[in-house]
Short mmCIF file of C-alpha atoms in Angstrom, two decimals:
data_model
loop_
_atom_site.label_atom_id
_atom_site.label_comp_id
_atom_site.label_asym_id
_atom_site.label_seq_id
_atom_site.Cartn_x
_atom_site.Cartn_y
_atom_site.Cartn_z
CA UNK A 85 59.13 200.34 -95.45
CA UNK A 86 62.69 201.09 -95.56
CA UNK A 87 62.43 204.96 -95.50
CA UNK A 88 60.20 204.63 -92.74
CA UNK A 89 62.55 202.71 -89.89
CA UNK A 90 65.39 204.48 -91.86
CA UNK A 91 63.46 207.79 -90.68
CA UNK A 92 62.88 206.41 -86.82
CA UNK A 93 66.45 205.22 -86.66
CA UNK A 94 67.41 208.61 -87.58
CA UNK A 95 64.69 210.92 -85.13
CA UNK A 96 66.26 208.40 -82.47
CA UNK A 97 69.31 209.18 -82.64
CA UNK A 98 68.77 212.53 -82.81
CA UNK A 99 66.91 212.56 -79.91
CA UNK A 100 69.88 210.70 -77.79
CA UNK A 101 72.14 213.10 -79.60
CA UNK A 102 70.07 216.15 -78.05
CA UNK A 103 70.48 214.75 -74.88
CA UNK A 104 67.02 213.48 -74.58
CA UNK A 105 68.10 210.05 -73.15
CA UNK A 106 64.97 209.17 -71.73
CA UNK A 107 62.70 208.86 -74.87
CA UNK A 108 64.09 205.44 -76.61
CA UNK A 109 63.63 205.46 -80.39
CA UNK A 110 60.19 203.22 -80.08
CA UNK A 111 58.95 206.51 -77.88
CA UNK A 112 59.83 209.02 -80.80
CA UNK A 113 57.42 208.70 -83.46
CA UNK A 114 57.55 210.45 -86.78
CA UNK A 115 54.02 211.32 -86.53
CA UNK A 116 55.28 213.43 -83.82
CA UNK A 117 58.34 215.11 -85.68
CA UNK A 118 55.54 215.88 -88.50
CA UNK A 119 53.80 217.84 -86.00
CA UNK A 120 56.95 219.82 -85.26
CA UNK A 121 57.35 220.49 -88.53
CA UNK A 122 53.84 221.83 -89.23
CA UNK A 123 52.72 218.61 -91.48
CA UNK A 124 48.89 218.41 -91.08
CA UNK A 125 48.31 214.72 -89.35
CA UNK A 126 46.40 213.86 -92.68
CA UNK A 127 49.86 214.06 -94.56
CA UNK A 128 51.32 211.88 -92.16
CA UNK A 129 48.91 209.65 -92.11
CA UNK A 130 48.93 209.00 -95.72
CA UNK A 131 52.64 209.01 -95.61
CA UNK A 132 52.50 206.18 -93.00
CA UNK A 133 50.36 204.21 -94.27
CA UNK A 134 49.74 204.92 -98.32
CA UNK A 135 46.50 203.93 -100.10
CA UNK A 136 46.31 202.02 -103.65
CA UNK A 137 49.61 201.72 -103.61
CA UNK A 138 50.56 198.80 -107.03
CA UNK A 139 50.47 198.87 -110.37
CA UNK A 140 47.22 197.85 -112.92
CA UNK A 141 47.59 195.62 -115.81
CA UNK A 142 49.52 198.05 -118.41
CA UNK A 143 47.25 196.16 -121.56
CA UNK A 144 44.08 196.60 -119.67
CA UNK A 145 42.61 199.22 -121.81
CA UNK A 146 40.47 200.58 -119.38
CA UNK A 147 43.69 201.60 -117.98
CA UNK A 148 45.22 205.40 -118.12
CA UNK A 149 48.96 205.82 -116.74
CA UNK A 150 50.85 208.74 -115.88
CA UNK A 151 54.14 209.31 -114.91
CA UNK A 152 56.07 212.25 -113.77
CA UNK A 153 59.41 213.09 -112.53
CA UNK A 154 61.01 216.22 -110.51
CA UNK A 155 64.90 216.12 -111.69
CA UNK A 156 65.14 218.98 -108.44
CA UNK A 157 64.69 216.28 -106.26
CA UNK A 158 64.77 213.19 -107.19
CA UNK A 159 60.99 212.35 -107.34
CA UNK A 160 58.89 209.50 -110.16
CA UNK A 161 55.72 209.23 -109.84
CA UNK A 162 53.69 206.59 -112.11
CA UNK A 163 50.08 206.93 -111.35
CA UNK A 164 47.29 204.42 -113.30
CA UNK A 165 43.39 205.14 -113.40
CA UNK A 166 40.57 202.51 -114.54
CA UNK A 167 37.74 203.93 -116.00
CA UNK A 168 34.64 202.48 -116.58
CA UNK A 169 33.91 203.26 -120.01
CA UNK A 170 29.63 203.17 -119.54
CA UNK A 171 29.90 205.67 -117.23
CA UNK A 172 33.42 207.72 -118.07
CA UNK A 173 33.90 207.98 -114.17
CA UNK A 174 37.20 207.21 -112.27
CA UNK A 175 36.41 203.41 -110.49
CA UNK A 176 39.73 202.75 -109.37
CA UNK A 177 43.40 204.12 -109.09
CA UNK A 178 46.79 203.29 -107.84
CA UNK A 179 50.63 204.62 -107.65
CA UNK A 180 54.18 203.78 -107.32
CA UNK A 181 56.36 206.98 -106.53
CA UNK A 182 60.01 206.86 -105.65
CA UNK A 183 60.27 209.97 -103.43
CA UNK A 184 59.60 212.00 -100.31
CA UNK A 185 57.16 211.82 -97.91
CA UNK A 186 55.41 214.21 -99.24
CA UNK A 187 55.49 212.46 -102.59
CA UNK A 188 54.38 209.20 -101.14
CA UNK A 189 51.36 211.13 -99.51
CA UNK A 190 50.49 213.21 -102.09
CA UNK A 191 50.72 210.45 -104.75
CA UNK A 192 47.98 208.45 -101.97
CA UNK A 193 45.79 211.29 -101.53
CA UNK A 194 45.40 211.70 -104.86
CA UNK A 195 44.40 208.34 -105.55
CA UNK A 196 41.53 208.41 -102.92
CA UNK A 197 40.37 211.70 -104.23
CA UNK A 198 39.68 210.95 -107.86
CA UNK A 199 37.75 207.75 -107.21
CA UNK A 200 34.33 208.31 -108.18
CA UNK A 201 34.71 211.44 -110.23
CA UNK A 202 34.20 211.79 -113.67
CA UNK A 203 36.42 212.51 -116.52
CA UNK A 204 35.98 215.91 -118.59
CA UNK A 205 37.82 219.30 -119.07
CA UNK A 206 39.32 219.73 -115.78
CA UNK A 207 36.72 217.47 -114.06
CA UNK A 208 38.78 215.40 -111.62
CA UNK A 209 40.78 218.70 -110.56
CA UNK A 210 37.89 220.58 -109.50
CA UNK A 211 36.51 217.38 -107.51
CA UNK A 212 40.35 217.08 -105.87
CA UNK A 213 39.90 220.66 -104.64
CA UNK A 214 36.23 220.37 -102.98
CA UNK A 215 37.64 216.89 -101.38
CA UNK A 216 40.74 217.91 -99.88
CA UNK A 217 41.13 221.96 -99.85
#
């Protein structure tokens, strides 16, 4: 929540800064700086308001966790999965990430996409791909 009015405060005052004195910072939304920037209004979206976002029960062992880091940039991202074990498919997930915007929406998307899908050798990629691509 922070990095979001952080991020208004800031596209408001560069607005005034421009000399555009007659949008007020409620007026300049990020959704429309994202579409200056080429961001495709699904990224936004999930940027603005991220799915699953939490944290399962780390003894739960229908629970899988992942978590990566990009040293580059400053980006951790723990994802978890719950898996029902009858069926081996994907029944729930969630994420924290510490990151960018595109972090925060990737790390949503990608919860959303694997629901459903079931685990195998490159299973839940290939399902990612004819969901989202």
């Amino acid at each position: 929540m922070m990095l979001r009015a952080a991020g208004k405060r800031l596209v408001g005052a560069a607005a005034a800064s421009a000399g555009d004195y007659s949008s007020s910072v409620a007026e300049v939304t990020l959704g429309a700086v994202a579409a200056r920037r080429g961001y495709h209004e699904r990224v936004v979206d999930h940027y603005s308001n991220p799915r699953n976002v939490g944290e399962f029960d780390k003894d739960d062992v229908d629970v899988g966790t992942g978590l990566v880091g990009a040293p580059a940039c400053g980006d951790v991202m723990n994802m978890q999965i719950r898996v029902d074990q009858a069926s081996g498919r994907i029944v729930d997930a969630c994420f924290k990430t510490f990151g960018c915007g595109s972090a925060i929406a990737s790390s949503s998307v990608g919860t959303r996409a694997g629901e459903g899908v079931a685990l195998g050798v490159g299973g839940v990629s290939r399902a990612v791909e004819r969901r989202w691509v």
